[in-house]
Coordinates of C-alpha atoms in Angstrom, one line a residue:
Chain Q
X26 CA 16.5 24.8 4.9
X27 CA 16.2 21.0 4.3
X28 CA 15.3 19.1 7.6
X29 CA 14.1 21.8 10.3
X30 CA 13.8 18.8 12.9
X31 CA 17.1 19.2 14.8
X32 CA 16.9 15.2 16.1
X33 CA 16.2 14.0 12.3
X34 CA 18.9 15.9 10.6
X35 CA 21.6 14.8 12.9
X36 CA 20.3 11.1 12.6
X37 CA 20.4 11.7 8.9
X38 CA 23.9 13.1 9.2
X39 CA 24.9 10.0 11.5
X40 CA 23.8 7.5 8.7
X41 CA 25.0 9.8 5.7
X42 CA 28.6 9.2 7.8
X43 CA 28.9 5.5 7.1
X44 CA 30.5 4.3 4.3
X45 CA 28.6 3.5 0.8
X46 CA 25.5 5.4 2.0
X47 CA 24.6 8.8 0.6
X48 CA 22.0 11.6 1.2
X49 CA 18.8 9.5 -0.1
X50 CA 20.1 6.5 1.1
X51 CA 20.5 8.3 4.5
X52 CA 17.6 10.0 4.8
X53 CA 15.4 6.5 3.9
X54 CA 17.2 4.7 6.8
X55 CA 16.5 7.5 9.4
X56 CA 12.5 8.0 8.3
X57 CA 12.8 3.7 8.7
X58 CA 13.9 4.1 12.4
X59 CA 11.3 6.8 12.8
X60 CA 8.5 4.1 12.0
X61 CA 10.1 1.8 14.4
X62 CA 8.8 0.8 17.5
X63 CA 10.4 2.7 21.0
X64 CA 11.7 -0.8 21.8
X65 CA 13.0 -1.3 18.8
X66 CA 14.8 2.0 18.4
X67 CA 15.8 1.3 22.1
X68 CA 17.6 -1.7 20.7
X69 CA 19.3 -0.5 17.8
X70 CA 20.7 2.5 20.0
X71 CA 22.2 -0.2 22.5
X72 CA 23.5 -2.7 20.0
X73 CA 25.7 0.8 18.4
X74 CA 26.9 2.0 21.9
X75 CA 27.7 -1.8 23.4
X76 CA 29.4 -2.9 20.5
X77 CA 31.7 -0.2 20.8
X78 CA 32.4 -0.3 24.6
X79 CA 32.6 -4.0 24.4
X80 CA 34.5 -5.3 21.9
X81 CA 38.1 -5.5 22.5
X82 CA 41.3 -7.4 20.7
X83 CA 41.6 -10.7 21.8
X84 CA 45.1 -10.7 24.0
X85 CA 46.4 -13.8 21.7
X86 CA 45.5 -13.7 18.5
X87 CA 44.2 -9.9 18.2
X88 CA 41.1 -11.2 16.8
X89 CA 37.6 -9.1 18.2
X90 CA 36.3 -10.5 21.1
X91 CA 34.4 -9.4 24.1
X92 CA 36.2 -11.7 26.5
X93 CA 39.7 -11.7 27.1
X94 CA 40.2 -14.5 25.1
X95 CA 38.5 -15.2 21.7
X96 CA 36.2 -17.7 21.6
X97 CA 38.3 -19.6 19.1
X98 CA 41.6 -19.3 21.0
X99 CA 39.5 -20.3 24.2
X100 CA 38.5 -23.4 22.4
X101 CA 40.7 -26.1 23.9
X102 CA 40.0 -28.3 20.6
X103 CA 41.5 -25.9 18.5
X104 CA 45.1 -27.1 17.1
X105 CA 47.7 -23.9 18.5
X106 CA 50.1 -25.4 16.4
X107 CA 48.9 -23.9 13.3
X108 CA 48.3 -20.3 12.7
X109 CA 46.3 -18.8 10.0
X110 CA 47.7 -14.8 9.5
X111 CA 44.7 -12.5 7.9
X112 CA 44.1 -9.1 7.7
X113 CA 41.1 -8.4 9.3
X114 CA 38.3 -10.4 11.7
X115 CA 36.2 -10.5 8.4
X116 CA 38.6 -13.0 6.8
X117 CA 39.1 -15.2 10.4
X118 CA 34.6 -15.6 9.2
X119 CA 35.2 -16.8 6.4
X120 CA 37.7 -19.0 6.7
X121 CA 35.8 -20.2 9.4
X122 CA 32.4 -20.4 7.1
X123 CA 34.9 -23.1 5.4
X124 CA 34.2 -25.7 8.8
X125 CA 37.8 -27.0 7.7
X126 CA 40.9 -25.3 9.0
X127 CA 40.8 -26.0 12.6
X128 CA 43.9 -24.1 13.7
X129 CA 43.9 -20.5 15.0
X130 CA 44.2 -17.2 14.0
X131 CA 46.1 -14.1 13.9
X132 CA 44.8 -11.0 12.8
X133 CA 46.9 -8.0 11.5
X134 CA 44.0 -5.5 11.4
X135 CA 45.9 -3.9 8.2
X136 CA 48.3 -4.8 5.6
X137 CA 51.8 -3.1 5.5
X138 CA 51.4 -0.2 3.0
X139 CA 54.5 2.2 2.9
X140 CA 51.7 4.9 0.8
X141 CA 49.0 5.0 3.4
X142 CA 51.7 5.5 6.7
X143 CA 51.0 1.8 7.8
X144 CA 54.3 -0.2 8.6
X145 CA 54.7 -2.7 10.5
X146 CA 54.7 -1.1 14.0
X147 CA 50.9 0.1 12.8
X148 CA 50.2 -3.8 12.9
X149 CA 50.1 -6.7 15.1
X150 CA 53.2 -7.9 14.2
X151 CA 55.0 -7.4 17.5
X152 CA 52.2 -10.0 19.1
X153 CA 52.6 -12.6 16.4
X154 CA 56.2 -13.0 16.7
X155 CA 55.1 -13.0 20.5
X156 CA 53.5 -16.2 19.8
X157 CA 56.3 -18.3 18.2
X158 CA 57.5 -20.9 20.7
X159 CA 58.6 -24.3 20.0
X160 CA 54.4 -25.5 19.9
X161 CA 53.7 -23.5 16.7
X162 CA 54.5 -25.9 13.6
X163 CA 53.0 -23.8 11.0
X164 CA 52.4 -20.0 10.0
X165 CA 50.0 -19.9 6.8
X166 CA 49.8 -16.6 4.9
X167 CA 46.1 -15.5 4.5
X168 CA 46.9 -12.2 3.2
X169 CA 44.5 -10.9 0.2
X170 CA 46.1 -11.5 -3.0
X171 CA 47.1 -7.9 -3.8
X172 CA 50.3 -6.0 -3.8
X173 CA 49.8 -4.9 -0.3
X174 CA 49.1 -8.3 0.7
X175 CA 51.5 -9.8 -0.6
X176 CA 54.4 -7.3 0.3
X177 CA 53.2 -8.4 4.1
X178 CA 52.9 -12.0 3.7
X179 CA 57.0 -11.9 2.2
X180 CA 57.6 -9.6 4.8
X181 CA 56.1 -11.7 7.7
X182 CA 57.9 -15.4 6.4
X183 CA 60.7 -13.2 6.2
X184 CA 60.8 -12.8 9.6
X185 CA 59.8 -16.3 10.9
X186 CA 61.5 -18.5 8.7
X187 CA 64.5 -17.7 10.8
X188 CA 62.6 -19.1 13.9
X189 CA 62.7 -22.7 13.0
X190 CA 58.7 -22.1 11.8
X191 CA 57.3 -23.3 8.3
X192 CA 55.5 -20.8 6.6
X193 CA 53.0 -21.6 3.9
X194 CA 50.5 -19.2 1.5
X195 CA 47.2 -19.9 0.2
X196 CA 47.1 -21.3 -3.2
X197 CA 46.1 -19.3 -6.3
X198 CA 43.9 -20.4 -8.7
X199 CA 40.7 -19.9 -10.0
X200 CA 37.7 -19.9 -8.3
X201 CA 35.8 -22.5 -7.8
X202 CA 32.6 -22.3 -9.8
X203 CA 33.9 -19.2 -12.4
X204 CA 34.1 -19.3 -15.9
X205 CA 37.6 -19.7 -17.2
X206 CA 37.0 -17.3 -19.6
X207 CA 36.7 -14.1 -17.4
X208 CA 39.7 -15.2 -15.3
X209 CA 42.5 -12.9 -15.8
X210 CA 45.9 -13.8 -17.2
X211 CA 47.5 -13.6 -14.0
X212 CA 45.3 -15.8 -12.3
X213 CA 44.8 -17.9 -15.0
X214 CA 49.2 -17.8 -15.0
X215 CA 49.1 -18.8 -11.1
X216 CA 46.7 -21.7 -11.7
X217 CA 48.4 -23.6 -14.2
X218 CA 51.6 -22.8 -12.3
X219 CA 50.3 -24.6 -9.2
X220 CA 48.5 -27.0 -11.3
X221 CA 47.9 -30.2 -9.3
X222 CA 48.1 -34.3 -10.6
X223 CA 44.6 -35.6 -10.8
Chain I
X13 CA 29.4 -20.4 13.7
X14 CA 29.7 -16.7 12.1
X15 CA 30.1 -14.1 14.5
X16 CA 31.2 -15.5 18.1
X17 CA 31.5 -12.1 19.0
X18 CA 27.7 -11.3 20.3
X19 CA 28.0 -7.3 21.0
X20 CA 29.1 -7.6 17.3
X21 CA 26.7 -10.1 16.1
X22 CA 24.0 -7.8 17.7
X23 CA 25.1 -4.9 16.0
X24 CA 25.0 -6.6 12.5
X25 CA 21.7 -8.0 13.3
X26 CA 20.4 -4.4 13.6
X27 CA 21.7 -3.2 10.4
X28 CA 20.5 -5.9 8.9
X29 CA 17.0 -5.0 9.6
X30 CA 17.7 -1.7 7.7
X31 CA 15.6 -1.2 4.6
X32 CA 17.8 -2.0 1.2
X33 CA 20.9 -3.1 3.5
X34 CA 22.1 -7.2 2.8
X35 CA 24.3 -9.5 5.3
X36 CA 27.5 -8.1 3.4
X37 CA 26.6 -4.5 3.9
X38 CA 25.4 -4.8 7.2
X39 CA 28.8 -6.1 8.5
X40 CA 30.8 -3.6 6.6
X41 CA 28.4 -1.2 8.5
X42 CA 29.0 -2.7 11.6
X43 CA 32.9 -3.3 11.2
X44 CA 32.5 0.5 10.5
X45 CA 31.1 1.2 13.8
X46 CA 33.3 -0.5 15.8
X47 CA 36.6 1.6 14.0
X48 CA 34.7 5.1 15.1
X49 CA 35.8 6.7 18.4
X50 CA 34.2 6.4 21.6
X51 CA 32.4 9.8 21.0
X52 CA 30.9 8.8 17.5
X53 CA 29.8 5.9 18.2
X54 CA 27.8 7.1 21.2
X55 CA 26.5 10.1 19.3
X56 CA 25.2 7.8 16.4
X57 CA 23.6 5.9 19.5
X58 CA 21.9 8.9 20.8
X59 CA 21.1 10.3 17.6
X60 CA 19.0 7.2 17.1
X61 CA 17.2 7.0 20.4
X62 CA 16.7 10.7 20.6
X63 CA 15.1 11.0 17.2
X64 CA 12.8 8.6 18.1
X65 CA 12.3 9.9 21.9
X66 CA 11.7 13.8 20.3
X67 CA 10.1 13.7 17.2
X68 CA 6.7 13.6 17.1
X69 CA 3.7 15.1 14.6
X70 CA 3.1 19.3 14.3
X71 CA -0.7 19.6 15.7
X72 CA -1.7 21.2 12.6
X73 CA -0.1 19.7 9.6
X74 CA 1.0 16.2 10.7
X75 CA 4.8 16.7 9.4
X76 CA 7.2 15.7 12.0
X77 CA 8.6 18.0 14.7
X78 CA 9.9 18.4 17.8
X79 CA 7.6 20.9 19.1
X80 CA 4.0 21.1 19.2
X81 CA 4.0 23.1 15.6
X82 CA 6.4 22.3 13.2
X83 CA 8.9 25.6 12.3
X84 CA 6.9 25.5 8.6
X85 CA 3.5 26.0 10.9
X86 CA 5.2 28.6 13.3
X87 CA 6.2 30.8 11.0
X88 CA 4.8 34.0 10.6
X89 CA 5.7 34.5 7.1
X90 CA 4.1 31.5 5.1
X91 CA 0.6 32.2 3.4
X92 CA -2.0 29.8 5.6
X93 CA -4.9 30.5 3.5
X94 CA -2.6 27.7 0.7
X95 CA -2.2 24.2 1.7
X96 CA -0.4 22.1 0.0
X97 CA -1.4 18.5 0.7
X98 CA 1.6 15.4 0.2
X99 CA 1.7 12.2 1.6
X100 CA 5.1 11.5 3.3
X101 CA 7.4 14.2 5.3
X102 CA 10.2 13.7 2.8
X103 CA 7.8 15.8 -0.2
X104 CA 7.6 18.4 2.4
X105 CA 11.6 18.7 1.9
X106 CA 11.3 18.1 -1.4
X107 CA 8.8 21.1 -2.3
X108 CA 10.4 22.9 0.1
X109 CA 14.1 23.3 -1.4
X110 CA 12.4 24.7 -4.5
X111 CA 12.3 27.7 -2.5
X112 CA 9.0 29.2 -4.1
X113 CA 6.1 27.6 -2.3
X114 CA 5.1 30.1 0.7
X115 CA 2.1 28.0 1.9
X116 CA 1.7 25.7 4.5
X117 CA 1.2 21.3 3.9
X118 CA -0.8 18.9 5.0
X119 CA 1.4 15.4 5.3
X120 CA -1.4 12.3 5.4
X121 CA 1.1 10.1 6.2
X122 CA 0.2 7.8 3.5
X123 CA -2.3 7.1 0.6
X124 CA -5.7 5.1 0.5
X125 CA -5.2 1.9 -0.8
X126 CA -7.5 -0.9 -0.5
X127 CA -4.9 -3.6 -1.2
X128 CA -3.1 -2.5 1.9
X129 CA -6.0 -2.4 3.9
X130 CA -5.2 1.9 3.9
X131 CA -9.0 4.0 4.2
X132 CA -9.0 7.4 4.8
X133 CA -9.0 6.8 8.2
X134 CA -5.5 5.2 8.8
X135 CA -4.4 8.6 7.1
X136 CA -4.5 12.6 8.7
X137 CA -8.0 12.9 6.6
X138 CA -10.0 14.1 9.6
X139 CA -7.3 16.4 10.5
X140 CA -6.9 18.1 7.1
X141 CA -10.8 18.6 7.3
X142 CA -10.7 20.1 10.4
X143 CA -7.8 23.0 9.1
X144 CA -11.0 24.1 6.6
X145 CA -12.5 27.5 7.6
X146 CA -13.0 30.8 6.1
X147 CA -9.3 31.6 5.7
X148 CA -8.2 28.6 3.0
X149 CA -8.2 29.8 -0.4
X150 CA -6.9 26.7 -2.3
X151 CA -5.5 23.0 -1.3
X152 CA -3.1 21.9 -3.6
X153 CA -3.0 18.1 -4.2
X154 CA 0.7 17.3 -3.9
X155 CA 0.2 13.0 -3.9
X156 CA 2.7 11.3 -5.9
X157 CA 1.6 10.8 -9.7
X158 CA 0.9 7.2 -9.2
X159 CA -2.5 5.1 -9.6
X160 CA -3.0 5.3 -5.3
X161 CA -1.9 9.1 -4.8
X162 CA -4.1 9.7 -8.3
X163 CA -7.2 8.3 -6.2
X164 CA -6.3 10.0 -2.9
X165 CA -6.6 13.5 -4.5
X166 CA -9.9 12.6 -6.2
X167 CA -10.9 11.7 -3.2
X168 CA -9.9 14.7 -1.0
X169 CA -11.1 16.6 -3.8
X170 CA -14.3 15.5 -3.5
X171 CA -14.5 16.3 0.3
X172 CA -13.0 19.5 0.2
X173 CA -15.2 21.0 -3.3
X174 CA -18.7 21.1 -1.7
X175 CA -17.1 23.4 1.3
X176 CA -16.4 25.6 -1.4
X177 CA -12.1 25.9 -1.2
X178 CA -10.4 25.7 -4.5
X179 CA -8.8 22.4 -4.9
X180 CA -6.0 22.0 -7.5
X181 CA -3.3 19.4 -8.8
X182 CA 0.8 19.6 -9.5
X183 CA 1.1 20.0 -13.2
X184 CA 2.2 16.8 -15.0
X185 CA 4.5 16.8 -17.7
X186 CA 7.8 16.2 -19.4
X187 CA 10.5 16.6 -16.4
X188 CA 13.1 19.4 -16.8
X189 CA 16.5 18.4 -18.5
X190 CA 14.7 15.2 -19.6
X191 CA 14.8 13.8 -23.2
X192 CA 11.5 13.4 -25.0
X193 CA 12.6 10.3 -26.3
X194 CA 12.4 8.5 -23.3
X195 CA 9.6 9.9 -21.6
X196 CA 6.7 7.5 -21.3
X197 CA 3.7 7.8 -23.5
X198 CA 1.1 8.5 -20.5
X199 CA 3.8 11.7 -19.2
X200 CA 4.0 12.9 -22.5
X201 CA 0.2 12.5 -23.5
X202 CA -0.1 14.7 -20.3
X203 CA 2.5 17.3 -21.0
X204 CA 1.0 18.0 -24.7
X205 CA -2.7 18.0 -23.4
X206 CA -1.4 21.0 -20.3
X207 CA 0.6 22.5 -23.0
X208 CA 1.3 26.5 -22.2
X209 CA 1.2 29.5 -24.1
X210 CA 4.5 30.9 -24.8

């Protein structure tokens, strides 16, 4: 039998749907919205349905945005000479939670991966190579260090080198604040590679 | 900065407020959300604000339900001279899929506890006294084996003796499929004190 209340079980399904969250897990969240106020609930509806009809790709730089411009390509103090490529909006946030790079984005939503069906007509490709004109100086590679990542990144500077554009990566190395000890060889491998005069 | 994207930043927000959910899991949540189809997404919405809208208390037990009885209540089948008292909806489900109670429940909604500022009255007491005529037989005390939900059945116990209904308690012991060795002394005090005849 389990739930017999029609509207709990299918907000129990709804949250058992999301990834990482199971059948306990699931059924805690939906008894927590029970105990919230009607505004509340109201609210948390909204912000589900909203987000969805709202956010769009920004028409530059793919990036989410509700506008038809991001708000960092609609910045006019933001250097359009320098693109940063990443994979998904999450990495444009944290590269931004750096308050360094002040160049722009482009975001592939994916990484080519010939074993999942994704090449590059599955990704933004088309619109980066859109965006090369004689004002773009620099391309850097911000794909995540994996196979996958990689692949793109040689892939992508494959493509633009051609176009008169310099394309860089993001250096390798260990992480700031680790314990040399747990690195592992390859990154340890990269790091002294790319080791830098003091 | 973080999110620019406010529909998004909303929706992150909301997750956030989840119980057991973090920044990190709330955004994967969120970045979830956005990736499900126009149809999901306003399902999960609706699921939400309907669950809230719909559910409300069965006028006899307290468990939640959509109609004035819950479907445990409106059967015709399950023994109402046995209630089985519990504190929170979710030990209704729990006794339930054992598949052998045939009784009713009464869900307080809670246990006393001073330190919380919880009496009797922030919890279905008066309601539970009001189910006593002729036709209970016994009231099981279903509260959860901790120091509160110990107290709470004393107390109900005490209420319910003198109007001459049989009042019982869920046998402790060693769980099934457990190992001996690491069951606590107090459980396993318990389990050799209600030993059984075999």
């Amino acid at each position: 039998m389990s739930y017999e209340v029609a509207a709990l079980a299918r907000l129990i399904e709804q949250f058992e749907r999301l990834p990482g969250i199971g059948r306990k897990t699931a059924q805690r969240l939906a008894f927590h919205v029970l105990n919230l106020s009607e505004q509340e609930a109201k609210a948390f509806a909204e912000a589900i349905a909203q987000a969805h009809q709202k956010i769009r790709r920004c028409s530059v730089c793919c990036n989410l945005s509700e506008g038809e411009l991001c708000p960092i390509c609609a910045r006019s103090g933001r250097d359009k000479s320098t693109i940063c490529v990443v994979e998904d909006p999450r990495d444009v946030m944290a590269i931004e939670r750096t308050h360094e790079y002040n160049g722009v984005y482009h975001v592939l939503h994916g990484v080519i991966s010939p074993m999942n069906g994704i090449g590059p007509e599955e990704l933004t490709v088309k619109e980066l190579l859109a965006r090369m004109n004689s004002d773009v100086k620099e391309v850097i590679m911000a794909t995540n260090p994996t196979v996958e990542g990689e692949a793109t990144a040689m892939y992508l500077s494959r493509l633009l080198k051609p176009l008169g554009v310099a394309v860089s990566r993001l250096a390798y190395g260990v992480p700031v604040g680790a314990d040399l000890e747990y690195a592992d060889e390859v990154t340890l491998l990269r790091a002294i590679e790319g080791r830098q005069e003091l």
